[in-house]
XYZ file of C-alpha atoms in Angstrom:
671
model
C 0.000 0.000 0.000
C 1.105 3.571 -0.552
C 2.221 5.768 2.297
C -0.359 8.373 3.299
C 0.465 11.974 2.527
C 1.157 12.693 6.154
C 4.135 10.387 6.126
C 5.399 10.898 2.578
C 8.012 13.382 3.698
C 9.831 10.559 5.443
C 9.888 8.345 2.386
C 13.140 9.486 0.695
C 15.118 8.862 3.885
C 13.973 5.270 3.978
C 14.156 4.193 0.330
C 17.564 3.849 -1.349
C 18.058 5.417 -4.763
C 17.137 3.210 -7.722
C 18.245 3.245 -11.332
C 15.954 5.190 -13.646
C 14.655 2.134 -15.508
C 13.894 0.420 -12.223
C 12.104 3.509 -10.941
C 9.914 3.595 -14.046
C 9.104 -0.100 -13.605
C 8.138 0.252 -9.956
C 6.191 3.468 -10.551
C 4.186 1.721 -13.261
C 3.615 -1.308 -11.051
C 2.659 0.911 -8.137
C 0.091 2.783 -10.258
C -1.579 -0.432 -11.419
C -1.773 -1.816 -7.887
C -3.091 1.479 -6.510
C -5.891 1.662 -9.051
C -6.849 -1.914 -8.248
C -6.983 -1.172 -4.554
C -9.137 1.905 -5.046
C -11.519 -0.094 -7.235
C -12.063 -2.621 -4.467
C -12.607 -0.052 -1.759
C -9.254 -0.691 -0.184
C -8.995 2.529 1.759
C -12.110 1.862 3.772
C -10.355 -1.017 5.508
C -7.141 0.714 6.425
C -7.483 4.476 5.934
C -3.749 5.112 6.446
C -1.194 2.828 4.898
C 1.398 0.727 6.655
C 4.671 2.468 5.919
C 8.238 1.236 5.914
C 10.431 2.194 8.831
C 14.174 2.332 9.314
C 14.061 1.699 13.046
C 13.345 -1.304 15.168
C 13.813 -0.750 18.859
C 14.423 -4.433 19.549
C 17.660 -4.543 17.577
C 18.453 -0.807 17.727
C 19.474 -1.045 14.115
C 18.370 -0.002 10.688
C 16.272 -2.273 8.521
C 18.846 -1.797 5.803
C 21.613 -3.077 8.085
C 19.826 -6.385 8.685
C 21.414 -9.525 7.136
C 20.276 -10.328 3.597
C 18.808 -13.824 3.103
C 18.450 -15.015 -0.496
C 15.738 -17.632 -1.111
C 16.393 -20.125 -3.924
C 13.427 -21.025 -6.113
C 13.702 -24.563 -4.762
C 13.292 -23.447 -1.116
C 10.673 -25.566 0.706
C 7.127 -24.257 1.090
C 5.080 -24.966 4.228
C 1.784 -26.807 4.063
C -1.300 -24.706 3.456
C -2.444 -24.793 7.079
C -4.186 -27.431 9.169
C -7.781 -26.413 9.942
C -8.016 -29.195 12.521
C -5.231 -27.722 14.670
C -5.993 -27.213 18.352
C -3.761 -26.435 21.304
C -3.542 -30.111 22.265
C -2.651 -31.288 18.739
C -0.501 -28.597 17.084
C 1.081 -26.808 20.042
C 3.840 -28.184 22.252
C 2.865 -27.015 25.749
C 5.831 -28.893 27.239
C 8.105 -26.326 25.647
C 6.543 -23.769 27.986
C 7.445 -25.806 31.062
C 6.872 -24.863 34.673
C 6.911 -21.138 35.284
C 6.481 -19.773 38.809
C 5.001 -16.573 37.353
C 2.598 -18.496 35.073
C 3.775 -16.503 32.079
C 4.823 -17.761 28.670
C 8.158 -16.657 27.271
C 8.181 -15.202 23.755
C 11.177 -15.064 21.437
C 11.325 -12.683 18.462
C 13.543 -13.710 15.571
C 16.352 -11.272 14.675
C 15.508 -8.945 11.838
C 16.472 -10.229 8.370
C 15.832 -9.057 4.808
C 14.499 -11.832 2.590
C 14.839 -11.626 -1.201
C 14.375 -14.093 -4.043
C 17.112 -15.359 -6.374
C 16.928 -12.134 -8.379
C 17.259 -9.970 -5.291
C 13.612 -8.820 -5.265
C 12.244 -8.431 -1.697
C 9.413 -10.712 -0.558
C 7.482 -7.626 0.610
C 6.877 -4.319 -1.116
C 6.855 -2.383 2.175
C 9.424 -4.134 4.352
C 8.806 -3.671 8.063
C 5.757 -1.494 8.648
C 5.414 1.082 11.362
C 2.607 -0.977 12.922
C 4.588 -4.205 13.018
C 7.594 -2.358 14.382
C 5.427 -1.034 17.227
C 4.011 -4.502 17.857
C 7.420 -6.204 18.089
C 8.878 -3.397 20.184
C 6.050 -3.553 22.719
C 6.423 -7.335 23.042
C 10.178 -7.004 23.487
C 9.575 -4.517 26.315
C 7.016 -6.757 28.052
C 7.385 -9.455 30.687
C 6.606 -12.038 28.017
C 9.850 -11.458 26.133
C 13.004 -13.539 26.345
C 16.165 -13.264 24.287
C 17.071 -16.847 25.181
C 15.693 -18.998 22.395
C 16.067 -22.151 24.519
C 13.611 -20.796 27.101
C 10.997 -19.700 24.595
C 7.480 -21.116 24.560
C 6.317 -19.027 21.602
C 8.207 -17.732 18.554
C 7.316 -14.620 16.545
C 8.985 -14.053 13.142
C 10.275 -10.600 12.285
C 8.567 -11.115 8.901
C 5.747 -8.599 8.558
C 2.548 -10.247 7.270
C 0.075 -7.702 8.683
C -1.036 -6.634 5.219
C -1.307 -9.450 2.673
C -1.499 -6.942 -0.197
C 2.164 -6.081 0.308
C 3.358 -9.718 0.253
C 4.568 -12.173 -2.329
C 2.719 -15.222 -1.063
C 5.044 -18.013 -2.185
C 8.256 -16.255 -1.211
C 6.888 -15.236 2.201
C 6.010 -18.857 2.898
C 9.514 -19.910 1.907
C 10.975 -17.330 4.288
C 8.951 -18.804 7.148
C 10.095 -22.316 6.317
C 13.791 -21.444 6.648
C 13.446 -20.016 10.158
C 15.742 -22.033 12.462
C 12.982 -23.120 14.886
C 10.124 -23.385 12.387
C 9.467 -27.136 12.829
C 6.304 -27.070 10.686
C 5.142 -23.919 12.448
C 4.889 -25.475 15.923
C 4.610 -22.772 18.624
C 4.945 -19.965 16.079
C 2.596 -16.983 16.020
C 1.818 -14.805 12.994
C -0.043 -11.470 13.104
C -2.216 -10.536 10.105
C -4.858 -7.809 9.846
C -5.623 -7.552 6.155
C -6.032 -11.113 4.807
C -6.942 -12.265 1.339
C -7.020 -10.292 -1.862
C -9.182 -9.696 -4.922
C -11.386 -11.125 -6.123
C -12.181 -13.632 -3.353
C -10.793 -11.882 -0.257
C -10.164 -14.955 1.834
C -10.915 -14.440 5.542
C -7.551 -15.803 6.654
C -3.966 -15.203 5.570
C -3.260 -16.972 2.262
C 0.421 -17.544 3.071
C 1.018 -21.291 3.678
C 1.984 -21.565 7.346
C 1.892 -25.212 8.501
C 0.746 -25.410 12.142
C 1.484 -21.827 13.136
C -1.072 -19.970 15.247
C -2.652 -17.031 13.480
C -3.731 -13.804 15.126
C -6.026 -12.645 12.350
C -8.119 -9.559 11.758
C -10.847 -10.939 9.507
C -11.742 -14.479 10.560
C -15.036 -16.071 9.612
C -16.549 -19.121 11.252
C -15.174 -21.143 8.314
C -11.511 -20.228 8.777
C -11.273 -19.604 12.531
C -9.830 -22.456 14.573
C -11.673 -22.175 17.883
C -9.338 -22.149 20.858
C -6.247 -22.044 18.615
C -6.254 -18.918 16.484
C -6.900 -15.496 18.017
C -9.280 -13.040 16.371
C -7.762 -9.558 16.610
C -8.970 -6.082 15.559
C -8.041 -4.374 12.333
C -5.958 -1.549 13.723
C -7.046 1.941 12.740
C -4.120 4.344 12.176
C -6.488 7.101 13.298
C -6.015 5.721 16.813
C -2.559 7.269 16.858
C -3.398 10.402 14.856
C -6.698 11.521 16.388
C -7.447 12.161 20.051
C -11.130 11.854 20.925
C -11.848 12.837 24.501
C -14.184 10.483 26.311
C -17.780 11.621 26.100
C -20.282 10.966 28.849
C -22.821 8.255 27.976
C -26.301 9.411 27.084
C -28.501 10.516 24.171
C -26.694 11.900 21.128
C -27.754 14.183 18.284
C -28.283 11.238 15.942
C -29.742 7.857 16.794
C -27.983 5.873 14.035
C -24.984 6.890 11.945
C -23.388 5.172 8.963
C -19.962 6.503 7.961
C -18.363 3.741 5.865
C -17.539 4.392 2.228
C -17.539 1.974 -0.708
C -20.122 -0.322 0.881
C -22.179 -2.660 -1.301
C -24.883 -0.879 -3.288
C -27.629 -3.108 -1.831
C -26.653 -2.100 1.710
C -26.458 1.534 0.634
C -29.953 1.330 -0.870
C -31.365 -0.205 2.318
C -29.735 2.450 4.477
C -31.161 5.177 2.248
C -34.623 3.656 2.648
C -34.211 3.690 6.442
C -33.109 7.310 6.173
C -36.277 8.218 4.280
C -38.427 6.499 6.917
C -36.736 7.918 10.005
C -35.488 11.309 8.877
C -32.998 13.139 11.081
C -32.663 10.190 13.453
C -30.319 8.574 10.928
C -27.272 10.228 9.359
C -26.004 8.478 6.230
C -22.514 9.639 5.239
C -20.364 8.771 2.235
C -17.078 9.833 0.681
C -16.791 13.455 -0.392
C -16.848 13.717 -4.178
C -16.400 17.496 -4.248
C -13.081 17.555 -2.377
C -9.612 17.213 -3.862
C -7.980 13.834 -3.416
C -5.267 13.495 -0.787
C -4.464 12.154 2.633
C -6.866 14.589 4.310
C -9.875 13.141 2.502
C -9.675 10.065 4.753
C -10.712 12.422 7.569
C -13.811 13.716 5.775
C -17.345 12.381 5.235
C -20.169 14.082 3.367
C -23.955 14.162 3.138
C -25.610 16.269 0.416
C -22.621 18.579 0.164
C -22.234 19.034 3.914
C -18.777 18.026 5.161
C -18.221 16.258 8.490
C -14.957 15.610 10.310
C -14.199 11.901 10.735
C -14.005 10.206 13.217
C -15.238 13.128 15.376
C -18.731 12.861 13.878
C -19.069 9.348 15.339
C -19.395 10.898 18.798
C -22.642 12.550 17.702
C -24.561 9.262 17.441
C -25.838 6.646 19.884
C -25.375 3.766 17.426
C -22.867 3.442 14.562
C -23.250 0.924 11.756
C -20.321 -1.396 10.973
C -21.024 -3.322 7.764
C -18.925 -5.984 6.107
C -16.990 -4.827 3.103
C -14.857 -6.846 0.754
C -13.281 -8.021 4.016
C -15.121 -9.010 7.175
C -12.761 -7.171 9.524
C -13.129 -3.397 9.452
C -10.940 -0.651 10.920
C -14.205 1.273 11.282
C -15.027 -0.894 14.298
C -12.058 0.558 16.173
C -13.040 4.129 15.250
C -16.595 3.566 16.456
C -15.453 2.154 19.791
C -13.064 5.060 20.323
C -15.976 7.459 19.849
C -17.994 5.670 22.523
C -20.658 4.898 19.919
C -22.342 1.506 20.201
C -21.335 -0.519 17.116
C -24.166 -2.189 15.222
C -22.346 -5.028 13.495
C -23.819 -6.536 10.334
C -21.238 -9.039 9.126
C -22.517 -12.597 9.093
C -20.038 -15.256 10.248
C -17.534 -12.631 11.454
C -15.537 -13.665 14.529
C -15.446 -10.529 16.654
C -12.041 -9.438 17.980
C -10.938 -11.189 21.164
C -14.384 -12.790 21.437
C -12.745 -15.683 23.268
C -12.612 -13.463 26.353
C -14.663 -10.317 25.630
C -18.424 -10.280 26.118
C -19.530 -8.295 23.074
C -23.171 -8.289 24.193
C -22.130 -5.636 26.701
C -20.693 -3.267 24.091
C -22.358 -3.910 20.723
C -25.445 -5.050 18.859
C -24.970 -7.837 16.323
C -27.703 -8.038 13.677
C -27.909 -10.555 10.807
C -27.366 -8.893 7.455
C -30.823 -9.940 6.281
C -32.300 -7.969 9.201
C -30.788 -4.649 8.098
C -34.259 -3.402 7.194
C -35.350 -3.994 10.820
C -32.323 -2.293 12.365
C -34.122 0.843 13.516
C -36.895 -1.113 15.238
C -34.420 -3.453 16.917
C -32.317 -0.617 18.292
C -35.351 1.340 19.497
C -36.310 -1.597 21.718
C -33.100 -1.295 23.783
C -33.658 0.578 27.092
C -31.883 3.926 27.469
C -29.976 2.798 30.543
C -28.641 -0.229 28.699
C -27.526 1.967 25.796
C -25.563 4.148 28.194
C -23.847 1.128 29.712
C -22.984 -0.133 26.226
C -21.540 3.256 25.259
C -19.335 3.208 28.343
C -18.263 -0.382 27.712
C -17.500 0.307 24.039
C -15.127 3.141 24.921
C -13.414 1.006 27.556
C -12.983 -1.906 25.137
C -11.170 0.483 22.797
C -8.906 1.881 25.508
C -7.993 -1.547 26.877
C -7.741 -3.675 23.740
C -7.919 -1.634 20.487
C -6.123 1.670 21.020
C -2.604 0.662 19.972
C -0.600 -2.122 18.418
C 0.827 -2.671 21.891
C -2.645 -3.270 23.329
C -3.517 -5.650 20.506
C -0.255 -7.594 20.769
C -0.201 -7.974 24.546
C -3.883 -8.938 24.661
C -3.187 -11.670 22.118
C -0.316 -13.021 24.195
C -2.412 -12.910 27.374
C -5.142 -14.997 25.728
C -2.595 -17.610 24.676
C -1.049 -17.435 28.145
C -4.435 -18.152 29.740
C -4.817 -21.263 27.602
C -1.466 -22.641 28.691
C -1.880 -21.730 32.366
C -5.676 -21.990 32.806
C -5.476 -22.210 36.600
C -3.954 -18.713 36.611
C -6.100 -17.278 33.795
C -7.796 -13.915 34.033
C -11.441 -14.106 35.054
C -14.442 -12.961 33.046
C -14.680 -9.934 35.297
C -11.044 -8.999 34.810
C -11.435 -9.132 31.037
C -14.772 -7.325 30.853
C -15.195 -5.039 33.857
C -13.630 -1.570 33.732
C -11.247 -0.932 36.648
C -13.781 1.301 38.388
C -16.988 -0.599 39.081
C -20.061 1.525 38.428
C -23.229 0.934 40.426
C -25.497 2.829 38.064
C -28.381 0.369 38.103
C -29.159 1.064 41.774
C -31.450 4.084 41.962
C -31.205 4.696 45.713
C -28.555 2.447 47.245
C -29.122 1.894 50.932
C -25.513 1.064 51.659
C -22.180 2.166 50.308
C -20.944 0.103 47.321
C -18.991 -2.971 48.311
C -17.051 -5.031 45.802
C -17.099 -8.796 46.363
C -13.928 -10.810 46.038
C -13.107 -11.851 42.487
C -13.654 -15.522 43.213
C -16.122 -18.252 42.233
C -19.375 -18.018 44.110
C -22.971 -16.886 43.733
C -25.089 -13.821 44.301
C -28.256 -14.218 46.347
C -31.128 -12.091 45.005
C -33.893 -11.803 47.590
C -37.241 -10.478 46.374
C -39.162 -8.722 49.131
C -42.172 -6.463 49.573
C -42.996 -5.855 53.224
C -42.110 -8.936 55.333
C -39.144 -7.411 57.131
C -38.768 -9.928 59.972
C -38.827 -12.880 57.578
C -36.483 -11.050 55.189
C -33.920 -10.541 57.939
C -34.084 -14.234 58.888
C -33.467 -15.204 55.256
C -30.508 -12.822 55.018
C -29.016 -14.160 58.246
C -29.246 -17.768 57.074
C -28.013 -17.163 53.519
C -25.026 -15.146 54.742
C -23.646 -18.331 56.317
C -23.173 -20.002 52.932
C -19.411 -20.223 52.171
C -19.789 -19.588 48.425
C -21.958 -16.489 48.770
C -20.265 -13.470 47.158
C -22.974 -10.826 47.595
C -26.538 -10.304 48.811
C -28.853 -8.243 46.611
C -32.229 -7.320 48.111
C -34.838 -6.313 45.522
C -37.262 -3.990 47.332
C -40.519 -4.280 45.386
C -42.624 -1.910 47.505
C -42.832 1.535 45.925
C -45.001 2.906 48.749
C -42.650 2.165 51.610
C -38.956 2.727 52.175
C -36.603 -0.048 53.294
C -35.693 -0.208 57.007
C -32.983 2.040 58.340
C -29.422 0.829 57.992
C -29.011 0.207 61.725
C -31.863 -2.317 61.745
C -30.417 -4.677 59.134
C -28.583 -7.872 60.138
C -24.816 -7.533 60.457
C -23.367 -9.878 57.863
C -19.835 -10.425 56.630
C -20.543 -10.126 52.912
C -21.544 -7.159 50.701
C -25.234 -6.271 50.921
C -27.080 -4.013 48.473
C -30.693 -2.879 48.197
C -32.286 -2.152 44.818
C -35.536 -0.186 44.867
C -37.652 -1.053 41.839
C -39.909 1.299 39.910
C -42.787 -1.186 39.569
C -44.015 -4.104 41.637
C -43.244 -6.968 39.243
C -42.383 -10.556 40.004
C -39.947 -10.578 37.083
C -37.761 -8.067 38.933
C -36.211 -11.040 40.715
C -34.738 -12.301 37.442
C -33.368 -9.012 36.105
C -29.577 -9.174 35.403
C -28.584 -6.311 37.697
C -25.158 -4.739 37.218
C -24.295 -5.682 40.792
C -24.406 -9.368 39.850
C -20.797 -10.187 39.008
C -20.929 -13.937 39.513
C -22.015 -16.550 36.995
C -24.294 -18.236 39.528
C -27.339 -16.609 41.098
C -29.741 -17.788 43.784
C -33.197 -16.227 43.369
C -35.183 -16.558 46.591
C -38.234 -14.991 48.243
C -38.205 -13.283 51.611
C -40.329 -16.054 53.156
C -38.163 -19.083 52.314
C -36.780 -19.676 55.793
C -36.674 -23.468 55.778
C -33.416 -23.776 53.809
C -30.140 -24.252 55.656
C -26.806 -22.856 54.569
C -25.629 -26.353 53.621
C -28.656 -26.915 51.410
C -28.033 -23.637 49.615
C -24.351 -24.461 49.213
C -25.277 -27.766 47.606
C -26.758 -26.471 44.383
C -27.306 -23.287 42.353
C -27.546 -22.184 38.674
C -27.696 -18.956 36.554
C -30.382 -18.091 33.954
C -31.303 -14.467 34.774
C -30.178 -12.969 31.453
C -32.119 -15.536 29.454
C -35.253 -14.983 31.525
C -35.123 -11.210 31.121
C -34.107 -10.903 27.467
C -34.658 -14.251 25.756
C -37.959 -15.505 27.181
C -40.150 -16.337 24.160
C -43.470 -14.697 23.406
C -45.263 -12.595 25.995
C -44.607 -14.946 28.918
C -42.750 -12.388 31.023
C -45.480 -9.774 30.526
C -48.121 -12.355 31.467
C -46.249 -13.162 34.679
C -45.947 -9.489 35.604
C -49.610 -8.785 34.857
C -50.932 -11.783 36.870
C -48.283 -11.703 39.652
C -48.035 -15.471 39.351
C -46.081 -18.338 37.761
C -42.610 -16.738 37.570
C -41.172 -19.959 39.012
C -42.942 -22.052 36.393
C -41.750 -19.733 33.620
C -38.145 -20.129 34.792
C -38.521 -23.924 34.865
C -39.967 -23.905 31.340
C -37.007 -21.831 30.144
C -34.316 -23.969 31.784
C -35.943 -27.249 30.757
C -36.300 -26.037 27.167
C -32.629 -25.010 26.992
C -31.098 -28.013 28.724
C -33.598 -30.700 27.727
C -33.350 -32.027 31.274
C -35.751 -32.442 34.143
C -35.377 -30.378 37.327
C -33.332 -31.872 40.143
C -34.509 -31.658 43.728
C -31.499 -31.205 45.977
C -32.940 -31.338 49.492
C -35.482 -33.401 51.433
C -39.127 -32.436 51.386
C -40.241 -30.140 54.167
C -43.443 -28.467 55.165
C -43.608 -24.859 53.984
C -43.303 -22.424 56.886
C -44.122 -18.730 56.747
C -45.008 -17.225 60.145
C -45.742 -13.791 58.692
C -47.869 -14.967 55.770
C -51.576 -14.077 56.053
C -54.597 -14.227 53.808
C -54.011 -10.561 53.131
C -50.430 -10.504 51.900
C -49.859 -14.046 50.672
C -50.232 -14.380 46.908
C -50.652 -18.152 47.125
C -53.604 -17.847 49.517
C -55.803 -16.126 46.937
C -58.484 -18.537 45.643
C -57.620 -17.787 42.020
C -53.892 -18.398 42.528
C -53.859 -22.155 41.822
C -56.378 -21.801 38.974
C -54.055 -19.309 37.291
C -51.085 -21.638 37.752
C -52.866 -24.310 35.742
C -53.768 -21.710 33.148
C -50.186 -20.456 32.872
C -48.828 -23.967 32.262
C -51.140 -24.350 29.291
C -50.244 -20.885 28.010
C -46.506 -21.390 28.362
C -46.679 -24.727 26.567
C -48.496 -23.012 23.697
C -45.839 -20.265 23.461
C -42.951 -22.762 23.540
C -44.741 -25.001 21.057
C -44.079 -27.993 23.289
C -44.160 -29.143 26.884
C -40.476 -28.985 27.950
C -41.131 -30.005 31.554
C -40.291 -33.626 32.277
C -41.379 -35.979 35.004
C -38.526 -37.114 37.212
C -38.270 -39.370 40.228
C -34.780 -38.359 41.268
C -33.507 -36.383 44.207
C -29.861 -35.428 44.665
C -28.683 -35.820 48.252
C -25.153 -35.475 49.616
C -23.456 -38.653 50.712
C -23.970 -39.577 54.385
C -26.364 -36.707 55.074
C -28.879 -39.085 56.708
C -26.535 -41.744 58.058
C -25.543 -42.034 61.685
C -21.993 -40.756 61.417
C -20.166 -38.055 63.359
C -21.077 -34.624 62.025
C -17.450 -33.765 61.239
C -17.384 -36.578 58.659
C -20.301 -35.096 56.734
C -19.756 -32.441 54.072
C -23.231 -30.923 54.592
C -24.322 -31.805 58.158
C -27.205 -29.311 58.291
C -29.242 -30.648 55.396
C -32.666 -31.687 56.629
C -32.152 -30.197 60.073
C -35.063 -27.738 60.025
């Protein structure tokens, strides 16, 4: 690719003088390639080119001083690439060995210049600025070792970030002659622009044997789950443009599309949405009335009006990211930097770092065929959720997209976690910003308390007005060893919770959420305070469970209940104040295909405070409605997922006459 105008002044210092006839040849070749790239919309994928550099901080030497390696035509070529490779089949973990710091060691090959028999380089750009930054950041990290015998992972100094600058066969030959290549075992290649016209393969076309690939455009067809790493397509604007963080909230535009050279069918559909929704949608394109040059990459136009890019992205709540000739788009990075929620329409695209990042928290993924329904889909998202997604999008960019260093070190950390899974970063560490925000609590009763980042569960207690029973439940649940946090959902809008001094003194974090409406489904809402995978949903009158019985079994389906429950089941439950437990059982049984498991002995229900006035189950219509809801739910699901079971899971020895200290759960069945 050509160097952008901003960097062209550095070009003469980096490129040695050529004979006139050679200059004419390369200028002609350059012109042909450039026209081809423009025709295929090349600049929308990488607005600024990857330029050659004369510095590499690892070796402190010039690229032109690196040893010259000539590749004979007969040099071996690696195999195409094994799609069946996984960490246990194509990676030698024993090379990593025991490491008291649980950190892989990475070796970077010394810089070399590879040419063919005629002296023509294998790459038209040499070592790019981006790859130089990547290698330098790795060499400065704790992952790096200069002792090849201690290395677990090997990274070639051969730049394959941009396939358009490579000679495929010769690049493969250069890989094969690396001293430790060994059919690519434990080697890692970084590529952001794979494929080429007309097919634009979604993975690097260079034959690479068993090498791992950190790729910027994987599809579900080329991505090797748990082996390759899907990385972002770096946007050079990340280094050139500073966008200050903008507070989450409503923006001037609801939806914005800023990509150029998108498919005409997508453009037509976006224009139709624009006609239907007016000023809510801003549809930008390239500026045809401006002179060509490097600055045009920073401009977008609509009906003659010019907008600064990427600054304009901060003016919209949602920003469209469509597939182009390639699946991976640098536009995704620009959108995240602007704190705009990306709306991704790229079927089969493997999102960057999706192995560890929860993209549901920062983006909306819509099938391409649903583009016409995009506005309706986005309008259904609550405002508070949009704000959280805006905040998460910006943080994803800062942590994982903002520089080649961030991209490179994140890739190595993911591989590190695979090799040392017992020391791997948790979901929370990957996805939670450093400062935990408690925005979903309208009027917190207590100061925010952060639970330990450890396995456990959150107890969500739904209550209305039974304070004495509520306090007994809290006291008993707080004894459970695996409890990470107690979340009390106060469902009474006409009465405030008790004063702080009256609540039980417990040794775990306790929060109170005051709801806006008295709904049974509030117990299954995925509150921000829930940071554990497992959740115990319990009423304020369930006082017959011991701490051992609660410790014995728990599961998590809150998100599915709130957002994925089919039909109008959740609304029916809220309207009738009944059957939320049956709805949850329908959902879990439908997903797992399994019957419920009873984990404690049968006991008589006790509720000292329950009366005919405040007990929902004492209403004469309560049981009639429960029969009605079963029939309704079965109709919505299209089947009866509930299964009959005659099985009860009990801990070993719980009923036998053995000393209590020999029993794992001595208090089961004691009430």
